[in-house]
Coordinates of C-alpha atoms and ligand atoms in Angstrom, one line a residue:
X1 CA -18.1 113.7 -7.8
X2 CA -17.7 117.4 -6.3
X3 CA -14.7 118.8 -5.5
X4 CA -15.0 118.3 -1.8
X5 CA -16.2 114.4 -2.3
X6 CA -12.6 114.2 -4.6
X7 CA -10.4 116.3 -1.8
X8 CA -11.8 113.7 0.5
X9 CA -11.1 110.6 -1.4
X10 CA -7.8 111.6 -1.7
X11 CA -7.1 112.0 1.8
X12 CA -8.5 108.6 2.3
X13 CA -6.6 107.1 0.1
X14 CA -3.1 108.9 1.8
X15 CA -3.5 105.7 3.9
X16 CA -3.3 103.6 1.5
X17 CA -0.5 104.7 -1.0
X18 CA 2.1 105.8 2.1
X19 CA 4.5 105.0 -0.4
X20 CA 3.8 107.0 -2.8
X21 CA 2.6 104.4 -5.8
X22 CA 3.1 101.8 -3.9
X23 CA -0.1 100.2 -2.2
X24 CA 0.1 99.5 1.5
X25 CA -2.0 97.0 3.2
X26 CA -4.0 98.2 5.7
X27 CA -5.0 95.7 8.6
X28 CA -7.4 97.2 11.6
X29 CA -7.0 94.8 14.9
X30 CA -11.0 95.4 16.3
X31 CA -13.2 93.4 18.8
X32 CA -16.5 94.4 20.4
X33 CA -15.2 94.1 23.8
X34 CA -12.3 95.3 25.3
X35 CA -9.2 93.0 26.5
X36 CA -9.5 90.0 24.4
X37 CA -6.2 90.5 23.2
X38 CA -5.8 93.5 20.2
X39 CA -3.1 95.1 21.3
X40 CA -0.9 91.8 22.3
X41 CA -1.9 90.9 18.5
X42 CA -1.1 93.8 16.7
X43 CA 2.0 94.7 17.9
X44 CA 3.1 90.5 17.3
X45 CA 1.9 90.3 14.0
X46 CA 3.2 93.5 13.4
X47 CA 7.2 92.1 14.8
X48 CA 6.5 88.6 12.7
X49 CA 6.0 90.2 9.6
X50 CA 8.8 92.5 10.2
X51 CA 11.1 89.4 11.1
X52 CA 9.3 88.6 7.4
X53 CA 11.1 91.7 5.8
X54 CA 8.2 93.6 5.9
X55 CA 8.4 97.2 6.9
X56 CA 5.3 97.3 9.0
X57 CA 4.5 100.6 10.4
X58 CA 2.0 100.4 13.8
X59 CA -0.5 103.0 14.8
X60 CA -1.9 103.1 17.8
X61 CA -5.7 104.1 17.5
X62 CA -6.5 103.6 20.8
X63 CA -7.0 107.2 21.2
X64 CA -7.6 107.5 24.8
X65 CA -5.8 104.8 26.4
X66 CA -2.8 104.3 24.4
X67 CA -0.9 101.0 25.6
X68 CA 1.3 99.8 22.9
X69 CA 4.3 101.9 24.1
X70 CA 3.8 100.4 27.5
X71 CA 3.4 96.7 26.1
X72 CA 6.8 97.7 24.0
X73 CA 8.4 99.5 26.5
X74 CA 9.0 102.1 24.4
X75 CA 9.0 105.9 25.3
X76 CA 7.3 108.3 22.7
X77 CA 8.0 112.2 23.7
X78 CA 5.3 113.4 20.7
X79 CA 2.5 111.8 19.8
X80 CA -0.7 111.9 17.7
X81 CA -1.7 115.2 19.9
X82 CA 1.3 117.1 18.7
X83 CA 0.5 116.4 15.5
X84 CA -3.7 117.3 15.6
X85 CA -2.4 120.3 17.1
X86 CA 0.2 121.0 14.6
X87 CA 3.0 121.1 16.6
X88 CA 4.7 118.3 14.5
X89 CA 4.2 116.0 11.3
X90 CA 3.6 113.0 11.4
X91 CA 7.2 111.9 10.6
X92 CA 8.5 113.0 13.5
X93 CA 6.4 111.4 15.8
X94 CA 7.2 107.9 14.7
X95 CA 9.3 105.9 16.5
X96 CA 11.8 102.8 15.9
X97 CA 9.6 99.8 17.7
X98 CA 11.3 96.7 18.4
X99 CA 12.6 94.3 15.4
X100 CA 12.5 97.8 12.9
X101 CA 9.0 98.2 13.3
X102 CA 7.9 101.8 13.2
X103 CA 5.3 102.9 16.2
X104 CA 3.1 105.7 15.6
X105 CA 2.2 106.9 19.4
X106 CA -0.9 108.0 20.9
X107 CA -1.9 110.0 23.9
X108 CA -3.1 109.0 27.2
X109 CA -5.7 109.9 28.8
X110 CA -6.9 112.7 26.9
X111 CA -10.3 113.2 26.5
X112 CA -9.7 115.4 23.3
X113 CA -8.6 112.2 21.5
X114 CA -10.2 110.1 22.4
X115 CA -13.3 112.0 20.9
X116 CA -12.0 113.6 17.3
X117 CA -14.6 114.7 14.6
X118 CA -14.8 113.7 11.3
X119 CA -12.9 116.3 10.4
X120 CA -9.8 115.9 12.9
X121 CA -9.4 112.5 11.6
X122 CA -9.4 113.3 8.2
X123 CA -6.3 115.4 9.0
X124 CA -5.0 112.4 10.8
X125 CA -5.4 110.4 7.4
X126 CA -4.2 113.4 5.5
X127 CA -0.5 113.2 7.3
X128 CA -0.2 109.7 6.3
X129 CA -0.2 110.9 2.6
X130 CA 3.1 113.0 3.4
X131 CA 5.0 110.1 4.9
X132 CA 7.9 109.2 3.0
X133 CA 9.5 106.3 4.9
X134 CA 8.8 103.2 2.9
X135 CA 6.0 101.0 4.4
X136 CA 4.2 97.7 3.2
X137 CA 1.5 97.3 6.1
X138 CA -0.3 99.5 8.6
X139 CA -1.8 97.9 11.2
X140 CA -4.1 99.7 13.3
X141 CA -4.5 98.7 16.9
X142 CA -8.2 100.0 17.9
X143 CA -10.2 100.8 21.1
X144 CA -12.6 98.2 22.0
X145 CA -15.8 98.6 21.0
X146 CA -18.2 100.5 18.4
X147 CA -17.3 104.2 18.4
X148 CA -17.0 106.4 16.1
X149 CA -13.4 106.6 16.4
X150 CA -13.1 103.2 16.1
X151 CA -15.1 103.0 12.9
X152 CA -13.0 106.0 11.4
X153 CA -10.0 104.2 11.6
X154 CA -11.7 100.8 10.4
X155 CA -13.5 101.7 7.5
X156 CA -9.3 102.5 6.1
X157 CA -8.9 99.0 6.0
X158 CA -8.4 96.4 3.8
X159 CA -8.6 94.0 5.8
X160 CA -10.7 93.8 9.3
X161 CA -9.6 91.5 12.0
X162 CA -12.1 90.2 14.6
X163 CA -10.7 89.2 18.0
X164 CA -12.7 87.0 19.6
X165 CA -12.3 84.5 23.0
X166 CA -14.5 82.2 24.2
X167 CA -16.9 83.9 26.8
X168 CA -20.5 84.8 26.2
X169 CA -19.7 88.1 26.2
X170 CA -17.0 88.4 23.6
X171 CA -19.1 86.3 21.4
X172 CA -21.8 89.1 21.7
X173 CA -19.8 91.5 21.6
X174 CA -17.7 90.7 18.7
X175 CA -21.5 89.5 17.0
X176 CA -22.8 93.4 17.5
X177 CA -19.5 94.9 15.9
X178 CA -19.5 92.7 13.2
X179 CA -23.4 93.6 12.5
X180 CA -22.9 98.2 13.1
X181 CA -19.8 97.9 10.9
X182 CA -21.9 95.4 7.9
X183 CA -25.3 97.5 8.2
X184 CA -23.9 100.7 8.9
X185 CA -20.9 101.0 7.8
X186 CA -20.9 98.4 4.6
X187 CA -18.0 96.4 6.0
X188 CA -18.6 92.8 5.3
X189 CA -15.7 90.6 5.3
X190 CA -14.5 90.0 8.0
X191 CA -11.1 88.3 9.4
X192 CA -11.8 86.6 12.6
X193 CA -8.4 85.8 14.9
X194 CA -9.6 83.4 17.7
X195 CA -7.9 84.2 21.2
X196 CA -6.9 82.8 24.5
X197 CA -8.0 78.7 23.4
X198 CA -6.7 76.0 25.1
X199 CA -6.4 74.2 21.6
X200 CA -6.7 74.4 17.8
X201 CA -10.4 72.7 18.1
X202 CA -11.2 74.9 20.9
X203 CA -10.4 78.3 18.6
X204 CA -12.4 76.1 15.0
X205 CA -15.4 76.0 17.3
X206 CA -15.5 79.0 19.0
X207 CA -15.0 80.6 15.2
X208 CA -18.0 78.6 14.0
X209 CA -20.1 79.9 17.0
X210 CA -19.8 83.0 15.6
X211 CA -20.1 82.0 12.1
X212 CA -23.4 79.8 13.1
X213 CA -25.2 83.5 14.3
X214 CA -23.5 85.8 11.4
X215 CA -24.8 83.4 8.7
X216 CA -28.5 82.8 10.0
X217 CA -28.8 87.1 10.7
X218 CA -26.1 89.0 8.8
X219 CA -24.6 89.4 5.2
X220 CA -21.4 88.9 6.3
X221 CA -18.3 86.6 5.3
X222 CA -15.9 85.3 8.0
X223 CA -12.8 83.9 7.5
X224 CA -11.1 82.2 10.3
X225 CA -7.3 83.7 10.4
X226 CA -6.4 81.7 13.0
X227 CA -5.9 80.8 16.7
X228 CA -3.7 81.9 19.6
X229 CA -3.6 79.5 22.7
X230 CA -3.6 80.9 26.3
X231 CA -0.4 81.1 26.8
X232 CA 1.7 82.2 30.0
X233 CA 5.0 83.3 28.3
X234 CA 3.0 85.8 26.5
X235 CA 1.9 86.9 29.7
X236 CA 5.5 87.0 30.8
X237 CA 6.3 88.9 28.0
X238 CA 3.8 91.4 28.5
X239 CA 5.3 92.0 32.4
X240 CA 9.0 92.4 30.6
X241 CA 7.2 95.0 28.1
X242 CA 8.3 92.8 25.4
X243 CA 6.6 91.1 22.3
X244 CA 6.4 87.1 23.0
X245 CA 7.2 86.8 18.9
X246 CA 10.6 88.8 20.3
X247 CA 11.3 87.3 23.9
X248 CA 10.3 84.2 23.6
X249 CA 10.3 83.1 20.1
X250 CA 9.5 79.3 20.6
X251 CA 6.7 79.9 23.4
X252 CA 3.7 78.1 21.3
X253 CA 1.6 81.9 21.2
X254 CA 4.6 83.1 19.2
X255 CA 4.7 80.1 16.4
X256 CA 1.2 80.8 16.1
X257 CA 1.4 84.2 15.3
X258 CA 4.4 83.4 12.9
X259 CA 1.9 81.2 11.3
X260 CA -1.0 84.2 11.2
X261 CA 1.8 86.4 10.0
X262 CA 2.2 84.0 6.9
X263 CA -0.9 83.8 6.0
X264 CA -1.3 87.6 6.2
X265 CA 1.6 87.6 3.7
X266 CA -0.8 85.9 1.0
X267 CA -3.2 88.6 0.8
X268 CA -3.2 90.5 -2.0
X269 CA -2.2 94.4 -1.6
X270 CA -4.5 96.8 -3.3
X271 CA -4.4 100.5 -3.9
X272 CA -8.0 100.7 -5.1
X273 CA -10.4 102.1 -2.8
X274 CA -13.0 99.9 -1.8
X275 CA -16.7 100.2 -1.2
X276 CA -15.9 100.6 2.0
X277 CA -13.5 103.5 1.1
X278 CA -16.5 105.5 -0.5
X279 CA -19.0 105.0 2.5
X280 CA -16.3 106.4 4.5
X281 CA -15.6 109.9 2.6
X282 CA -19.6 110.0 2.1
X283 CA -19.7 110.2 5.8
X284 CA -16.6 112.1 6.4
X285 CA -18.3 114.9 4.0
X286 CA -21.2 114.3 5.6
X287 CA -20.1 114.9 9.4
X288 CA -22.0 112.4 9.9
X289 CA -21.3 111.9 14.1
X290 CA -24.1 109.0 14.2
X291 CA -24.2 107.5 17.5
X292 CA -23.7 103.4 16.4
X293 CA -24.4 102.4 20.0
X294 CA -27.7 101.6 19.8
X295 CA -26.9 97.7 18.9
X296 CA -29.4 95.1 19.4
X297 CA -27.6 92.4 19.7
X298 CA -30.6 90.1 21.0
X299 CA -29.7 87.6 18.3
X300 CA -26.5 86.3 19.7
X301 CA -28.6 85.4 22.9
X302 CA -31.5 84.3 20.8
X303 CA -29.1 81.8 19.3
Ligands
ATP1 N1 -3.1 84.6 24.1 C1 -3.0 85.0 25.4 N2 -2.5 84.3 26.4 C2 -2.5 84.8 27.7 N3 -2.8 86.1 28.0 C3 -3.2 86.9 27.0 C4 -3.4 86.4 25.6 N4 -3.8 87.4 24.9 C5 -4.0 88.5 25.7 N5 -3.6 88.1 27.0 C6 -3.7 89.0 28.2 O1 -4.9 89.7 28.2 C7 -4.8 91.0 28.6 C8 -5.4 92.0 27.6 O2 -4.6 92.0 26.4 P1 -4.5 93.2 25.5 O3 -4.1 94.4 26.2 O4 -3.7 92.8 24.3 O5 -6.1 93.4 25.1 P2 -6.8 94.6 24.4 O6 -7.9 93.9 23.6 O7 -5.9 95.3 23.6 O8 -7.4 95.4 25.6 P3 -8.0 96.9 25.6 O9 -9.4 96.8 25.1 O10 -7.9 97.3 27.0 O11 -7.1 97.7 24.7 C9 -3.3 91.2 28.8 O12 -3.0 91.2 30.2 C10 -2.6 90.1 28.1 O13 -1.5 89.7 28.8
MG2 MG1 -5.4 97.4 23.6

């Protein structure tokens, strides 16, 4: 390996080793389409497994059009901008989130983040290697869809999560991300978190829809994380700028991301860098800025 290919792995893995030696799990909240739900699930998972004893810290990668301060009701005076633009570290732009969880802010509207290179996200990775609070889980709450941006902060992960409800064109949306992140990007498990059913049936068939189309075209693995019902408190919630995990702990949305949560709490942490690791610094060395929007995704309507 060169010596830039090393300097890069080691920035990668900065995401992964927060706490110095000890391995944090990194979870990436995706879908193909936008509101299906990812920001509503990361910041919940992210209070249930703190309300586990987890020290979860939460970055919002919706570089454009930040919303998780707004959904927490939380008012971030730095934020990922001060940082690119060295004005701060890292550090001192996190912020105490409800139930100890720690918030990593983006910015609003600004077109600069919303399109970083290659390189400006490496220095975003970089600052997480200097972090010295102690963290067990990042979870990434993404922009919708297949940009580059999005695939940056995916391909960090341990674990990819998939949300998915039941219209067409979440289905087809959530089919093409799943098939630019396994050809392109060498991503191919997948963790697929079924939103907005009316029941537990409901959110098994809409997972197998998926499953049906992945299996006959793709070679991808899907796991089905679980289900969240439609569920009004959590709207309510959202209007409060609350969590529904937080305000309303016995709604049926917040037992089922309790029981997400747990299930989360049974993967296994690893420090090691995946494949997926490696195909990332190739194409951060690379500058590779190749446009991924070009997705066919004629199978899902085949199907
Ligand atoms: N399980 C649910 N029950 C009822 N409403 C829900 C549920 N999940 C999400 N919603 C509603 O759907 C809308 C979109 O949710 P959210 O902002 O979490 O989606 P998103 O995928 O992050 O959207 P974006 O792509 O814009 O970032 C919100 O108004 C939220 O209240
Ligand atoms: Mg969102």
């Amino acid at each position: 390996m060169g010596t830039e290919a090393a300097a890069n792995k080691d920035q990668a893995n900065g995401l992964r080793t927060l706490n110095k030696n000890k391995p944090v799990q990194v979870v990436a909240v995706t879908a193909g389409k936008g509101g299906v739900g990812k920001t509503n699930i990361s910041v919940n998972l992210a209070i249930a497994l703190s309300k586990q004893d987890k020290n979860v810290l939460l970055l919002d990668a919706d570089l454009a059009l930040a919303n998780i301060d707004i959904l927490l009701g939380i008012h971030p005076r730095k934020n990922l901008l001060d940082v690119l633009e060295q004005r701060c570290s890292l550090e001192d732009i996190i912020i105490d989130g409800p139930c100890n969880v720690k918030v990593i802010p983006s910015s609003t509207g600004t077109e600069m983040m919303a399109n970083l290179n290659a390189q400006e996200h490496a220095g975003i990775i970089q600052a997480f290697s200097d972090l010295t609070i102690p963290i067990d889980t990042l979870i990434i709450d993404t922009a919708a869809g297949i940009s580059e941006t999005v695939m940056n902060f995916t391909q960090t992960a341990h674990k990819v999560l998939v949300v998915v409800c039941d219209e067409p064109t979440s289905i087809t949306d959530a089919y093409a991300l799943i098939k630019v992140m396994s050809h392109e990007y060498g991503i191919h498990n997948f963790e697929i978190v079924t939103n907005m059913v009316r029941n537990k049936i409901e959110g098994m068939e809409l997972f197998h829809k998926l499953v049906r189309v992945s299996d006959r075209f793709l070679d991808v693995h899907l796991e089905h994380l679980g289900s969240v019902s439609y569920d009004d408190y959590l709207k309510k919630a959202v209007k409060h700028q609350r969590a529904v995990v937080d305000e309303y702990p016995s709604a049926k949305s917040a037992s089922e991301f309790r029981a997400v949560a747990k299930k989360m709490l049974s993967w296994e942490v690893s420090g090691e860098m995946t494949g997926n690791m490696g195909f990332f610094m190739e194409r951060l060395a690379k500058q590779n800025a190749a446009d991924a929007k070009g997705t066919d995704d004629n199978e899902v309507n085949r199907e």
